[in-house]
Coordinates of C-alpha atoms in Angstrom, one line a residue:
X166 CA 0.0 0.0 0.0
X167 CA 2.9 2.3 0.7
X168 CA 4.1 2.2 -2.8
X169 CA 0.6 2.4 -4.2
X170 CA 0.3 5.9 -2.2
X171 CA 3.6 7.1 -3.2
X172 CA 2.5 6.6 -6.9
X173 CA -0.5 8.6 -6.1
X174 CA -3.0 6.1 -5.0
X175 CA -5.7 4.0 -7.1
X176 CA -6.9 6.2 -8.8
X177 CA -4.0 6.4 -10.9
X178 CA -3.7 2.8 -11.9
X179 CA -3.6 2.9 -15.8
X180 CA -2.8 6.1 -16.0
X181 CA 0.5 7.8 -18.1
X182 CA 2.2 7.8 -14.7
X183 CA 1.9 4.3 -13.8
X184 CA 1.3 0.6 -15.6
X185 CA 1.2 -1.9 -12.5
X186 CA 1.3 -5.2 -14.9
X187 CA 2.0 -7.7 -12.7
X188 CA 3.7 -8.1 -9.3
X189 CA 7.3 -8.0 -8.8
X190 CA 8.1 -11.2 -7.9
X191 CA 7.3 -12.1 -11.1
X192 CA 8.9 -10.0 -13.2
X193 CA 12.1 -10.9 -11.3
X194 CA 11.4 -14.8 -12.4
X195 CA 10.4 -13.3 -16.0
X196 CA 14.0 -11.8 -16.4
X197 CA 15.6 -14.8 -14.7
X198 CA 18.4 -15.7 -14.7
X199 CA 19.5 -12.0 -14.0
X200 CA 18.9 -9.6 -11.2
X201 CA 15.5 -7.3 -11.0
X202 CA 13.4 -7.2 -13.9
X203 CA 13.4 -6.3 -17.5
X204 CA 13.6 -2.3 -17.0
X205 CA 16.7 -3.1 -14.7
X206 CA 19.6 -2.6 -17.4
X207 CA 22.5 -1.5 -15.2
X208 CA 22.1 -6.0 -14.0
X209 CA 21.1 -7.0 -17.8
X210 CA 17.4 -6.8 -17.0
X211 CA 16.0 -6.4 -20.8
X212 CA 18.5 -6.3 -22.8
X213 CA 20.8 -9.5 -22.6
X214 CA 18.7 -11.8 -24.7
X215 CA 19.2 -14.7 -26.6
X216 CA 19.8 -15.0 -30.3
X217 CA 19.5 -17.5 -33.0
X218 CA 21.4 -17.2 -36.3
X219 CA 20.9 -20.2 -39.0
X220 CA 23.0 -20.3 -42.3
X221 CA 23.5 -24.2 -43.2
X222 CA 26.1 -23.5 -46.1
X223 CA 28.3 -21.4 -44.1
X224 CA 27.7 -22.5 -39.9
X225 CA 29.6 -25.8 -39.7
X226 CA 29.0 -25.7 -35.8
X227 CA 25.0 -26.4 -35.8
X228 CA 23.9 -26.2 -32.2
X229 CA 27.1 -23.9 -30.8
X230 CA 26.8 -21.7 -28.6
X231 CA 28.5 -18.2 -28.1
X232 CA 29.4 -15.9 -25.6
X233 CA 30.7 -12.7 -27.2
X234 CA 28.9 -9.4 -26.2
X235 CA 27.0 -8.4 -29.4
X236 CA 24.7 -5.7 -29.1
X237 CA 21.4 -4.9 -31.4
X238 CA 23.3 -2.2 -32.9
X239 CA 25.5 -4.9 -34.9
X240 CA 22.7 -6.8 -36.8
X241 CA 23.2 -4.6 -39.6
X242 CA 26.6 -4.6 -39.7
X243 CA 26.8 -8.2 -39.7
X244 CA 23.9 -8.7 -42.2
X245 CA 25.4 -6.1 -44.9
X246 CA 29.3 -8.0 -44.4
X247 CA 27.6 -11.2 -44.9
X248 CA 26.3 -9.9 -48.2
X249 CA 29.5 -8.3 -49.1
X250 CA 27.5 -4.8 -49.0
X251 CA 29.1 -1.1 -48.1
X252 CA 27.7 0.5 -45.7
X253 CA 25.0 3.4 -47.5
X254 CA 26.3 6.7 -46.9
X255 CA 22.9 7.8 -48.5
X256 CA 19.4 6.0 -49.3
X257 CA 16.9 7.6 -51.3
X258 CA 19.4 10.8 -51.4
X259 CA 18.6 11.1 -47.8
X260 CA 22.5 11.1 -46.2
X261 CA 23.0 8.7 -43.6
X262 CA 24.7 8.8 -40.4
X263 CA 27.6 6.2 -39.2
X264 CA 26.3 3.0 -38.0
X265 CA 27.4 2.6 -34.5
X266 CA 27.5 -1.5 -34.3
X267 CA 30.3 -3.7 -35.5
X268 CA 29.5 -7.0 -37.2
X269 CA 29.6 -10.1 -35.7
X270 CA 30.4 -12.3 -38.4
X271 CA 33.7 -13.7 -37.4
X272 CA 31.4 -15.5 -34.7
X273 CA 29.7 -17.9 -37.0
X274 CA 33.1 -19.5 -38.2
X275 CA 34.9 -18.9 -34.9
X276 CA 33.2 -19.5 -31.3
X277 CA 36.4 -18.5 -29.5
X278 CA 36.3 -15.4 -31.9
X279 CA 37.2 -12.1 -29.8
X280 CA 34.0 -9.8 -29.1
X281 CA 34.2 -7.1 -31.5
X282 CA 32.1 -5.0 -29.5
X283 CA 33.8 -3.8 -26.5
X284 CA 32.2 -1.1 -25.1
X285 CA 28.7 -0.5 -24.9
X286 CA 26.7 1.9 -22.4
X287 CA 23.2 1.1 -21.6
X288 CA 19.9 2.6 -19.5
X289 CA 16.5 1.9 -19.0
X290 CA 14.2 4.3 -16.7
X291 CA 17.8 5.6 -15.0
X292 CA 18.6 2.1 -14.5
X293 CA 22.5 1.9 -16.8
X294 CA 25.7 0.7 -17.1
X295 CA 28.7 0.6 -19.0
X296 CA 30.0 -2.6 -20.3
X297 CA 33.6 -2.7 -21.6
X298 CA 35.6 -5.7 -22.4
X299 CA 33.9 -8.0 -20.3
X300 CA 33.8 -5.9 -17.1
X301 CA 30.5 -4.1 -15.9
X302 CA 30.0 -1.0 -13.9
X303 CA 26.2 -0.8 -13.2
X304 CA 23.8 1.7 -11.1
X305 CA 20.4 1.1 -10.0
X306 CA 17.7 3.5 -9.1
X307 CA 16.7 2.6 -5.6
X308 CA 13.2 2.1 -6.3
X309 CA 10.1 -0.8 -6.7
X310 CA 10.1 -1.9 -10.2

């Protein structure tokens, strides 16, 4: 009850201010096996997810597993080496700006490949961190999810 008054009380359940989904316990088993729950990123809460890449003629290692930090930010970079496509410095005569991800694609041959991606900072709802080559320094807002 102490939380719902410090949101304002009922009556502002479903309101911009406030979406109470579900209780906390179980978004803490939603986001297991990390800490907190999915708007937690400073502990990986939302945005360490798995991935699955398929390409029979050129993964000989069907079923591996890997343990590089790629970020969403490196799809595209891996999808347009994988094609053997430049990155567009302009579509539709619209300039484009510098894609900030790194490709990944010396993973699918190699799983001891080095992580490409060595820095990356993060943040959900004040909730961030900065992850650089393997380390993490992490802050969380001191407050119910």
């Amino acid at each position: 009850m102490k939380a719902i008054k410090a949101y304002g009380g009922l009556e502002k359940w479903g309101g911009p201010d406030m979406a109470p989904h579900y209780a906390s316990a179980w978004a803490w088993t939603g986001n297991a096996p990390f800490k907190w729950g999915k708007q937690v990123a400073s502990h990986l809460g939302g945005i360490c997810n798995p991935m699955v890449v398929v390409w029979p003629k050129r993964m000989k290692d069907k079923g591996g597993l890997r343990s590089q930090f790629i970020h969403c930010t490196d799809v595209a970079p891996t999808i347009l080496e994988a094609a053997g496509l430049p990155e567009p410095k302009e579509v539709n005569g619209v300039p484009q700006i510098p894609m900030h991800g790194v490709s990944f694609l010396s993973t699918f041959d190699d799983a001891n490949a080095p992580s490409r991606h060595t820095q990356q900072y993060f943040e959900i709802l004040g909730n961030r961190a900065m992850y650089k080559d393997g380390w993490i320094a992490c802050w969380r807002l001191d407050r119910i999810p």
